[in-house]
Structures are given as structure tokens and as C-alpha cells.
Short mmCIF file of C-alpha atoms and ligand atoms in Angstrom, two decimals:
data_model
loop_
_atom_site.label_atom_id
_atom_site.label_comp_id
_atom_site.label_asym_id
_atom_site.label_seq_id
_atom_site.Cartn_x
_atom_site.Cartn_y
_atom_site.Cartn_z
CA MET N 3 -44.80 -6.23 40.37
CA LEU N 4 -46.87 -7.71 37.43
CA LYS N 5 -46.89 -4.69 35.54
CA LYS N 6 -43.20 -4.53 35.98
CA LEU N 7 -42.67 -8.17 34.72
CA PHE N 8 -44.77 -8.14 31.62
CA ALA N 9 -43.45 -4.23 30.52
CA LYS N 10 -42.04 -4.34 26.97
CA LYS N 11 -38.64 -3.97 26.92
CA PRO N 12 -37.54 -0.84 25.60
CA LEU N 13 -35.96 -0.91 21.69
CA ARG N 14 -31.78 -0.26 22.15
CA ARG N 15 -29.87 1.55 20.11
CA VAL N 16 -26.12 0.13 19.08
CA ARG N 17 -23.77 2.96 17.65
CA ILE N 18 -20.63 1.69 15.81
CA ALA N 19 -17.45 3.16 16.59
CA GLY N 20 -15.49 5.63 14.58
CA SER N 21 -18.82 5.58 11.68
CA ASP N 22 -22.33 7.25 11.19
CA VAL N 23 -23.32 3.18 11.38
CA GLU N 24 -26.43 3.11 13.96
CA PHE N 25 -29.34 0.76 14.11
CA GLU N 26 -32.17 -0.44 16.62
CA VAL N 27 -32.02 -3.55 17.92
CA GLY N 28 -35.69 -5.19 18.57
CA ARG N 29 -37.02 -7.11 21.66
CA ASN N 30 -35.35 -10.19 22.93
CA GLN N 31 -33.12 -10.09 19.32
CA THR N 32 -29.50 -10.07 19.32
CA VAL N 33 -27.20 -7.45 18.02
CA LEU N 34 -26.27 -9.43 15.46
CA GLU N 35 -29.55 -10.29 14.28
CA SER N 36 -30.84 -6.51 14.06
CA ALA N 37 -27.51 -5.32 12.43
CA LEU N 38 -28.02 -8.53 9.92
CA ALA N 39 -31.72 -7.43 9.26
CA ALA N 40 -30.48 -3.42 9.26
CA GLY N 41 -28.31 -4.78 6.34
CA LEU N 42 -25.02 -4.30 7.61
CA ALA N 43 -22.24 -6.68 6.84
CA TYR N 44 -21.60 -7.37 10.48
CA PRO N 45 -18.93 -10.07 10.34
CA HIS N 46 -20.34 -13.53 11.67
CA ASP N 47 -20.38 -17.00 10.92
CA CYS N 48 -22.01 -20.00 12.91
CA THR N 49 -24.17 -17.83 14.66
CA VAL N 50 -24.59 -19.33 17.91
CA GLY N 51 -21.57 -18.80 19.78
CA THR N 52 -19.07 -21.48 18.89
CA CYS N 53 -16.69 -19.15 16.26
CA GLY N 54 -15.83 -16.21 17.01
CA THR N 55 -16.26 -14.34 13.83
CA CYS N 56 -19.15 -11.71 15.47
CA ARG N 57 -16.13 -11.03 18.08
CA SER N 58 -16.72 -7.06 19.21
CA ARG N 59 -15.36 -4.81 21.67
CA LEU N 60 -17.88 -3.31 23.79
CA LEU N 61 -16.85 0.11 24.66
CA SER N 62 -19.95 1.48 26.64
CA GLY N 63 -23.32 0.40 27.55
CA LYS N 64 -24.40 -3.59 29.23
CA VAL N 65 -25.38 -6.59 27.06
CA ASP N 66 -27.34 -10.11 28.26
CA ALA N 67 -25.76 -13.32 27.09
CA ILE N 68 -27.51 -16.22 25.08
CA THR N 69 -24.51 -18.54 25.96
CA PRO N 70 -21.92 -17.12 27.94
CA PHE N 71 -18.79 -15.83 25.68
CA GLY N 72 -16.54 -17.38 27.86
CA TYR N 73 -16.85 -20.61 26.13
CA THR N 74 -15.91 -19.03 22.77
CA LEU N 75 -13.63 -15.95 24.00
CA SER N 76 -10.12 -16.45 25.90
CA ARG N 77 -10.13 -14.38 29.43
CA GLU N 78 -7.56 -12.12 27.75
CA GLU N 79 -10.66 -11.09 25.43
CA LEU N 80 -12.89 -10.79 27.80
CA GLU N 81 -11.20 -8.70 30.17
CA ALA N 82 -10.80 -6.21 27.39
CA GLY N 83 -13.89 -6.15 27.21
CA PHE N 84 -14.93 -8.50 24.02
CA ILE N 85 -18.66 -9.53 23.32
CA LEU N 86 -20.11 -12.17 20.84
CA ALA N 87 -22.50 -10.27 18.56
CA CYS N 88 -24.75 -13.17 17.92
CA GLN N 89 -25.22 -13.94 21.97
CA ALA N 90 -25.62 -10.31 23.05
CA VAL N 91 -28.90 -9.25 23.83
CA PRO N 92 -28.39 -4.96 24.74
CA GLU N 93 -29.57 -4.16 28.12
CA SER N 94 -28.81 -0.85 27.25
CA ASP N 95 -27.80 1.82 24.52
CA LEU N 96 -24.39 0.05 23.32
CA GLU N 97 -21.05 1.62 21.34
CA ILE N 98 -19.63 -1.47 19.16
CA GLU N 99 -16.10 -1.64 17.97
CA VAL N 100 -15.91 -4.40 14.93
CA GLU N 101 -14.70 -4.13 11.36
CA MET N 102 -17.63 -3.88 9.11
CA GLY N 103 -17.15 -6.05 5.89
CA SER N 104 -16.95 -4.05 2.57
CA ALA N 105 -17.86 -5.67 -0.23
CA GLN N 106 -21.50 -6.80 -1.26
CA VAL N 107 -21.73 -10.03 -0.19
CA VAL N 108 -22.69 -11.98 -3.40
CA ARG N 109 -25.26 -15.51 -3.80
CA THR N 110 -24.44 -17.37 -6.93
CA ALA N 111 -24.48 -20.98 -7.79
CA ALA N 112 -21.14 -22.88 -8.61
CA LYS N 113 -20.04 -25.81 -9.85
CA LEU N 114 -17.07 -27.97 -8.52
CA VAL N 115 -14.76 -28.02 -11.61
CA ALA N 116 -11.05 -29.20 -10.13
CA GLN N 117 -9.30 -30.62 -7.32
CA ARG N 118 -5.89 -31.06 -6.37
CA ASP N 119 -4.28 -33.60 -3.43
CA LEU N 120 -1.88 -31.60 -2.09
CA THR N 121 -1.75 -34.05 0.87
CA HIS N 122 -2.80 -37.20 2.10
CA ASP N 123 -6.07 -35.57 3.74
CA ILE N 124 -6.11 -31.74 2.12
CA ARG N 125 -7.21 -30.97 -1.44
CA ALA N 126 -7.24 -27.63 -3.56
CA VAL N 127 -10.83 -27.12 -4.90
CA THR N 128 -12.03 -25.14 -7.63
CA TRP N 129 -15.53 -23.72 -7.85
CA GLN N 130 -16.58 -22.07 -11.27
CA THR N 131 -19.28 -19.44 -10.10
CA ASP N 132 -21.94 -18.19 -12.41
CA ALA N 133 -21.54 -14.17 -10.62
CA PRO N 134 -18.48 -12.94 -10.16
CA VAL N 135 -16.95 -12.66 -6.44
CA HIS N 136 -15.11 -10.01 -5.01
CA TYR N 137 -13.49 -10.51 -2.03
CA ARG N 138 -10.48 -9.35 0.25
CA ALA N 139 -7.19 -11.58 1.07
CA GLY N 140 -7.99 -13.98 4.41
CA GLN N 141 -11.69 -13.69 3.42
CA TYR N 142 -14.13 -16.88 3.16
CA MET N 143 -17.29 -18.22 1.39
CA ASN N 144 -19.64 -20.30 2.45
CA VAL N 145 -21.18 -23.27 0.77
CA THR N 146 -24.06 -25.17 0.45
CA TRP N 147 -25.74 -27.48 -1.52
CA PRO N 148 -28.69 -29.46 -1.93
CA GLY N 149 -29.78 -31.44 1.30
CA ALA N 150 -26.84 -29.90 3.11
CA PRO N 151 -27.23 -30.09 6.97
CA GLY N 152 -26.05 -26.39 6.92
CA PRO N 153 -23.25 -24.63 5.21
CA ARG N 154 -19.62 -24.86 5.42
CA SER N 155 -16.65 -22.37 4.95
CA TYR N 156 -14.12 -22.37 3.22
CA SER N 157 -11.34 -19.67 2.86
CA PHE N 158 -9.66 -18.15 0.03
CA SER N 159 -6.60 -19.51 -0.92
CA ALA N 160 -5.79 -17.31 -3.83
CA ALA N 161 -4.98 -13.28 -4.11
CA PRO N 162 -7.78 -12.04 -5.29
CA LEU N 163 -8.13 -10.58 -8.90
CA GLU N 164 -8.95 -6.40 -9.39
CA GLY N 165 -13.26 -6.45 -11.17
CA GLY N 166 -13.97 -10.16 -9.06
CA GLN N 167 -13.55 -13.52 -10.05
CA THR N 168 -15.53 -16.61 -11.54
CA GLN N 169 -12.94 -19.21 -10.03
CA LEU N 170 -12.62 -19.69 -6.26
CA THR N 171 -10.51 -21.97 -4.60
CA SER N 172 -9.33 -23.17 -1.06
CA PHE N 173 -7.55 -25.87 0.47
CA ILE N 174 -10.20 -28.28 2.18
CA ARG N 175 -8.82 -30.78 4.81
CA LYS N 176 -10.66 -34.42 5.37
CA VAL N 177 -12.41 -34.54 8.05
CA PRO N 178 -13.50 -38.18 9.23
CA GLY N 179 -17.20 -38.47 9.76
CA GLY N 180 -17.86 -34.96 8.04
CA ALA N 181 -20.75 -34.68 6.09
CA PHE N 182 -19.08 -32.51 3.54
CA THR N 183 -15.78 -33.72 3.42
CA GLU N 184 -16.41 -37.31 2.93
CA ARG N 185 -18.28 -36.91 -0.18
CA LEU N 186 -15.76 -34.65 -1.58
CA PHE N 187 -13.12 -36.82 -1.13
CA GLY N 188 -15.52 -39.89 -2.03
CA GLU N 189 -17.32 -38.86 -4.78
CA ASP N 190 -17.22 -37.10 -7.80
CA LEU N 191 -19.36 -33.70 -7.08
CA SER N 192 -18.70 -32.55 -10.83
CA SER N 193 -22.43 -32.51 -11.31
CA VAL N 194 -23.87 -31.22 -7.99
CA SER N 195 -25.35 -28.01 -7.55
CA PHE N 196 -23.77 -25.63 -5.19
CA GLU N 197 -25.17 -22.50 -3.67
CA ILE N 198 -21.70 -19.79 -2.69
CA GLU N 199 -22.91 -16.69 -0.90
CA ALA N 200 -19.21 -14.66 -0.35
CA PRO N 201 -17.37 -12.50 1.19
CA HIS N 202 -17.53 -13.50 4.50
CA GLY N 203 -15.20 -13.00 7.24
CA SER N 204 -12.67 -10.02 8.37
CA PHE N 205 -9.59 -11.61 8.22
CA TRP N 206 -7.55 -9.26 6.16
CA LEU N 207 -4.13 -7.93 6.56
CA ARG N 208 -4.28 -4.51 8.72
CA ASP N 209 -2.04 -1.23 7.39
CA GLY N 210 0.76 -1.18 9.81
CA ALA N 211 4.29 -0.51 9.35
CA GLY N 212 5.23 -3.77 12.03
CA PRO N 213 6.24 -7.10 11.10
CA ILE N 214 3.57 -9.68 10.10
CA LEU N 215 3.56 -12.90 12.06
CA LEU N 216 1.53 -16.16 10.48
CA ILE N 217 0.47 -19.03 12.45
CA GLY N 218 -1.21 -22.18 10.47
CA GLY N 219 -2.40 -25.55 11.58
CA GLY N 220 -4.18 -27.96 8.79
CA SER N 221 -5.64 -26.41 5.73
CA GLY N 222 -5.09 -22.82 7.82
CA LEU N 223 -2.70 -22.44 5.43
CA SER N 224 -5.75 -21.23 2.96
CA PRO N 225 -6.13 -18.08 3.88
CA LEU N 226 -2.37 -17.01 4.66
CA ILE N 227 -1.10 -18.18 1.13
CA SER N 228 -3.94 -15.83 -0.33
CA LEU N 229 -3.07 -12.86 2.57
CA LEU N 230 0.76 -13.55 1.99
CA GLU N 231 0.07 -13.54 -2.25
CA ASP N 232 -1.77 -10.19 -2.20
CA ALA N 233 0.46 -8.22 0.10
CA ALA N 234 3.72 -9.52 -2.34
CA ALA N 235 1.43 -8.65 -5.09
CA ARG N 236 1.37 -5.09 -3.29
CA GLY N 237 4.50 -4.63 -2.78
CA VAL N 238 3.71 -4.54 1.12
CA GLN N 239 7.72 -3.88 2.52
CA ARG N 240 7.16 -5.80 6.33
CA ASP N 241 9.41 -8.59 7.73
CA ALA N 242 7.33 -11.67 7.46
CA LEU N 243 7.52 -15.27 9.21
CA LEU N 244 5.33 -17.83 8.59
CA LEU N 245 4.63 -20.51 11.34
CA PHE N 246 2.84 -24.04 10.12
CA GLY N 247 2.24 -26.63 12.31
CA GLY N 248 2.00 -30.34 11.26
CA ARG N 249 1.83 -33.76 12.89
CA ALA N 250 4.71 -35.18 10.49
CA GLU N 251 6.42 -34.66 7.40
CA ARG N 252 3.33 -35.55 5.04
CA ASP N 253 1.43 -33.13 6.36
CA LEU N 254 3.54 -30.10 4.96
CA TYR N 255 2.67 -28.47 1.78
CA CYS N 256 3.20 -25.74 -0.62
CA GLY N 257 6.50 -25.54 -0.53
CA ASP N 258 7.06 -24.51 -4.21
CA GLU N 259 4.86 -21.33 -3.43
CA ILE N 260 6.01 -20.70 0.08
CA ALA N 261 9.60 -20.50 -2.02
CA SER N 262 8.54 -18.40 -4.69
CA LEU N 263 6.94 -16.25 -1.79
CA ALA N 264 9.82 -15.45 -0.30
CA GLN N 265 11.72 -14.87 -3.13
CA ARG N 266 9.58 -12.17 -3.98
CA TRP N 267 8.39 -10.85 -0.64
CA ALA N 268 9.53 -7.13 -0.32
CA GLY N 269 11.29 -7.10 3.39
CA ARG N 270 12.60 -10.35 4.78
CA PHE N 271 10.37 -13.75 5.16
CA GLU N 272 11.31 -16.50 7.01
CA PHE N 273 9.32 -19.65 7.33
CA ARG N 274 9.13 -22.14 9.83
CA PRO N 275 7.02 -25.54 9.82
CA VAL N 276 6.83 -27.09 13.15
CA LEU N 277 5.85 -30.87 13.11
CA SER N 278 4.40 -32.07 16.70
CA ASP N 279 4.86 -36.29 16.48
CA GLU N 280 7.31 -37.65 14.02
CA PRO N 281 10.55 -35.37 13.78
CA ALA N 282 12.20 -34.84 10.52
CA ASP N 283 15.34 -33.75 9.39
CA GLY N 284 15.92 -30.44 9.66
CA ILE N 285 12.59 -29.19 10.93
CA ARG N 286 11.59 -28.23 14.15
CA VAL N 287 9.67 -30.22 16.98
CA GLY N 288 6.84 -29.61 19.14
CA MET N 289 3.31 -27.68 19.39
CA VAL N 290 3.51 -24.84 16.85
CA THR N 291 2.51 -22.52 19.23
CA SER N 292 6.39 -23.52 21.36
CA GLU N 293 7.70 -21.26 18.63
CA ILE N 294 6.27 -18.40 19.11
CA ARG N 295 8.83 -16.36 21.50
CA ALA N 296 11.29 -17.87 19.11
CA ALA N 297 9.53 -16.06 16.18
CA MET N 298 8.83 -12.75 17.97
CA ALA N 299 12.19 -12.33 18.39
CA TRP N 300 13.19 -13.04 15.02
CA LEU N 301 10.62 -9.89 14.17
CA GLY N 302 12.33 -7.39 16.11
CA ASP N 303 10.05 -7.95 19.42
CA THR N 304 8.42 -5.01 18.80
CA PRO N 305 5.11 -3.47 19.93
CA GLU N 306 4.27 -3.01 16.37
CA LEU N 307 4.09 -6.62 15.67
CA GLN N 308 0.27 -8.34 14.21
CA ALA N 309 -0.09 -11.34 14.33
CA TYR N 310 -2.42 -13.46 12.29
CA LEU N 311 -4.03 -17.02 13.19
CA CYS N 312 -5.61 -19.78 11.63
CA GLY N 313 -6.68 -23.33 11.44
CA PRO N 314 -7.66 -25.62 14.42
CA PRO N 315 -9.91 -24.34 17.35
CA GLY N 316 -7.38 -25.52 20.05
CA MET N 317 -4.54 -24.17 18.06
CA ILE N 318 -5.89 -20.39 18.23
CA ASP N 319 -6.84 -20.41 21.57
CA ALA N 320 -3.18 -21.76 22.25
CA GLY N 321 -1.56 -19.26 20.14
CA VAL N 322 -3.82 -16.36 21.65
CA ALA N 323 -2.61 -17.07 25.23
CA GLU N 324 1.13 -17.24 24.18
CA LEU N 325 0.68 -14.15 22.04
CA VAL N 326 -1.01 -12.52 24.90
CA ALA N 327 1.40 -13.33 27.69
CA ALA N 328 4.68 -12.38 25.16
CA GLY N 329 3.02 -8.47 25.26
CA VAL N 330 0.95 -8.30 21.74
CA GLY N 331 -2.20 -6.62 22.13
CA LEU N 332 -5.39 -8.24 21.39
CA GLY N 333 -6.16 -5.65 18.74
CA GLU N 334 -3.01 -6.99 17.06
CA ILE N 335 -4.38 -10.47 16.80
CA HIS N 336 -6.57 -11.60 13.98
CA TYR N 337 -7.48 -15.23 14.10
CA ASP N 338 -10.40 -17.35 11.59
CA LYS N 339 -11.27 -20.75 14.01
CA PHE N 340 -11.87 -23.25 11.50
CA THR N 341 -15.04 -24.57 13.34
CA ASP N 342 -17.12 -27.72 12.58
CA ALA N 343 -20.35 -29.29 13.72
CA SER N 344 -18.13 -30.99 16.21
CA SER N 345 -17.37 -27.69 17.63
CA ARG N 346 -21.20 -26.32 17.70
CA SER N 347 -22.59 -29.05 19.48
CA SER N 348 -20.03 -28.75 22.56
C1 LIG R 429 -14.32 -19.18 9.65
C2 LIG R 429 -14.40 -20.51 8.94
C3 LIG R 429 -13.46 -20.92 7.52
C4 LIG R 429 -13.68 -21.81 7.44
N1 LIG R 429 -12.21 -22.44 6.22
C5 LIG R 429 -11.58 -24.00 6.37
C6 LIG R 429 -10.88 -23.59 5.00
O1 LIG R 429 -10.13 -22.90 4.63
N2 LIG R 429 -10.13 -25.44 5.09
C7 LIG R 429 -11.15 -26.25 5.56
O2 LIG R 429 -10.52 -27.38 4.70
N3 LIG R 429 -12.01 -26.21 6.40
C8 LIG R 429 -12.29 -24.95 7.01
N4 LIG R 429 -13.33 -24.82 7.82
C9 LIG R 429 -13.79 -25.81 8.22
C10 LIG R 429 -15.39 -25.91 7.15
O3 LIG R 429 -16.46 -25.24 7.26
C11 LIG R 429 -15.90 -27.60 7.80
O4 LIG R 429 -16.46 -27.24 8.81
C12 LIG R 429 -15.10 -28.73 7.82
O5 LIG R 429 -14.84 -28.81 6.34
C13 LIG R 429 -16.44 -29.75 7.86
O6 LIG R 429 -17.04 -29.84 7.20
P1 LIG R 429 -17.80 -31.52 7.24
O7 LIG R 429 -19.29 -31.40 6.11
O8 LIG R 429 -17.16 -32.32 6.65
O9 LIG R 429 -17.92 -32.08 8.81
P2 LIG R 429 -19.30 -32.10 9.74
O10 LIG R 429 -20.53 -32.52 8.90
O11 LIG R 429 -19.21 -30.52 9.85
O12 LIG R 429 -18.45 -32.99 10.72
C14 LIG R 429 -16.75 -32.12 11.20
C15 LIG R 429 -17.29 -33.47 12.37
O13 LIG R 429 -17.92 -33.39 13.55
C16 LIG R 429 -19.11 -34.46 14.02
N5 LIG R 429 -19.81 -34.49 14.20
C17 LIG R 429 -21.04 -33.57 13.20
N6 LIG R 429 -22.06 -33.47 14.10
C18 LIG R 429 -22.03 -33.92 15.21
C19 LIG R 429 -22.50 -33.80 16.09
N7 LIG R 429 -23.80 -33.37 16.45
N8 LIG R 429 -21.90 -33.48 17.47
C20 LIG R 429 -20.64 -34.21 17.95
N9 LIG R 429 -19.88 -34.16 16.34
C21 LIG R 429 -20.72 -33.93 15.27
C22 LIG R 429 -18.03 -35.03 12.37
O14 LIG R 429 -18.37 -36.42 12.88
C23 LIG R 429 -16.80 -34.77 11.58
O15 LIG R 429 -16.01 -35.27 12.65
C24 LIG R 429 -13.57 -23.36 8.07
C25 LIG R 429 -14.47 -22.99 9.39
C26 LIG R 429 -14.88 -21.68 9.44
C27 LIG R 429 -15.49 -21.16 10.66
S1 LIG R 430 -21.39 -15.97 14.45
FE1 LIG R 430 -20.97 -15.34 16.50
S2 LIG R 430 -19.80 -16.96 17.61
FE2 LIG R 430 -19.82 -17.28 15.52
#
């Protein structure tokens, strides 16, 4: 009996489906820890089970969850076999489906060189880096500074440049009580030595011929604009509908950029702002997620539809549930939840 209790757990092997990638997971280590130790660009951010970035589908094998996946993943995702790699300790060999990042992650010094107000609480913020960063439209960077309580993630708002770039811009919302954003909006940070690590994430436009439904809230417009600008520049010929949710008219921004995108877009393009609290002339009223069915109908209600959601965790959870209820497969739903310190403590 004692022998069994203290017996060493065997090392487990993880195979990434559709690739020749295989790695070993150390005793009591998570899938994510071992993947990163093996030098793989496994998608991740918080590493504590709250952001959902390491969401992967378990095709075979068994895992133990350090914290229940259900705190972050929806019932639909759990039923479809999704796990959180940062919380999953293998109990057998595993086969996992996940999209690895491709570009080399760079860590570089950076200075904050420009800021422009977009709304009363969102700014376009630009860092100048020492080394060029290569990213895919939709991805994000991790930013730290001396004394930072931890990295802060910010999604790129511009289409990437071929050959990489040293100017990185993101739309950043002021979070009341936030360690970084309170300083950003209240102090001159031009002399602060930042460090940027990028690219991260797997929120990019998947190949396909079907229409694209994009849903954003707050600063969640940042990667959606990047993704749309990049697709427009590449001449992507797919119908697209952008739903954007705010509380009041003062929360709407990037009107000129979106109008310009609509003109350059090769397929049909529609922008639908939705306001939850204060009605305004000609603008839909309600929760942005309540517009999903009408948006899908405009896009032709086809199984080829792909959905891309970005912004507050609550909006994403409601959006994923609505999309699944409307018949969209989880494999066609891609999202980045903008979690912060308050999500991590819950
Ligand atoms: C993948 C990803 C991409 C993102 N992209 C963007 C983006 O493009 N634009 C953007 O604006 N944001 C983005 N975010 C969010 C961003 O990373 C930060 O979380 C956000 O800017 C807040 O940072 P902060 O330091 O100001 O606030 P934090 O210090 O994280 O605090 C946030 C809130 O939590 C409260 N809080 C702090 N500690 C605790 C605690 N222990 N318990 C309870 N509450 C607490 C604070 O008072 C505050 O209200 C992204 C997040 C992720 C995960
Ligand atoms: S990295 Fe696993 S949930 Fe955030």
C-alpha cells in the first residue's frame, strides 16, 4: 500500500495532433509547463487558468485539473473535450489539438513614444522597441516595467508589416484602480524603460471561404481592426460583419477607420454598433450579443461562418453561448478574453 502511495508517477508523452511535435511531461507538471520547457510556442497568457488562451482539445488520454476547467471554459467547450493546458496534469499519454504560435518570441526594451485619445477612457498607445517584432494580425504583446506586479497584455491594433516592426500600437482602456492603466492615463511614462515580449496568442484569421462575424467591446476593437486591416490589404474576399458594443455613444471610436475599411473590403462589409445603456439616433440598443442572430442572418447563416470575439470576459462568455446555441461549431469560434487582476483573483 505504502509502496503504491509513494511510487513515482511515470513521465507522460503528449502528441500534438496533425504535426510531428511530441514532448514529455515531467512528474506533477502541467502540459503547458512542459511544452514551454521544451521550447514550444504553446499559446498561453495568465498560466493560472483564467484567460482561456491555452484552451486545447483533448483527443485522447486523461488529465487531472489543478483548478476546474469549468471556471473559465463554457459547458459547450467542456462537452467538446476542451481543457486548459496550464491547469492540466496528464494521467496518461495524451493527444492534443492546439494551434502553436509560429513566429519567434522576442524580448526587447521599449519606450512609450505616442498616445492619442480615442474615447473618454481608451487611448491608442505606441511603443518603440529596440528589436523588430514579427506578429500576426490579432496577436498581442506582454508589457512589463520596473516594479510591475506582472506583465500586462495588449493586442496589436495595426496590420503587421512584412519584415517585422519596431513601432507597436495598441488600444488601451483605463481600468479604475488598475496598476498600469491608472499610471498610463495619469503620468508621463516617456522615460520609463519597458520590456516587451511578443508575439503571443492564437487569435488570427483562419483560412476559409465563409463569412466572418467579428464581435468586440471596449478596447477589444484593437485586434479586430488589425485583423480586418491585414485581411483588406491581402484582398480577402469574404463577407464580414463587425458588431461593436459600448454603453453610450461616447464609447464608439475608429469610425473613420471602419468606414475606410468598408470601402476597401473586397466582399460585403457591414458595421453595427450597439449601445447598452444610452440610446442614440440610428444605433441599435441592447447587449451586443443579442445582435448575433441578426448578424448571422445578414451573413447568410452558413456552417462556413467563422466568429472572432474580443473584449471583456463576460461579453465573450455570452457571445460563445449565443453562437453555439445558434449552431456555430466551437472550432469556428475564436476569442481573446481581456482578463485582468480582478479576473485572476476570482
Ligand atoms: C490576451 C489579452 C489581451 C489583452 N489586450 C488588451 C488590449 O488590447 N487593450 C486593453 O485595454 N486591455 C487588454 N488586455 C487587458 C490588459 O492586459 C490589462 O489586464 C488591463 O489593461 C488592466 O491592467 P492594469 O494593470 O491597469 O489593471 P490591474 O492591476 O490588472 O487591475 C485590474 C482591476 O482589478 C482590480 N484588482 C487588482 N488586484 C486585485 C485583486 N487581487 N483582487 C480583485 N481585484 C483586483 C483593480 O482595482 C482593477 O480594477 C488584454 C488581456 C489579455 C489577457
Ligand atoms: S494560460 Fe491557461 S488559462 Fe490562461
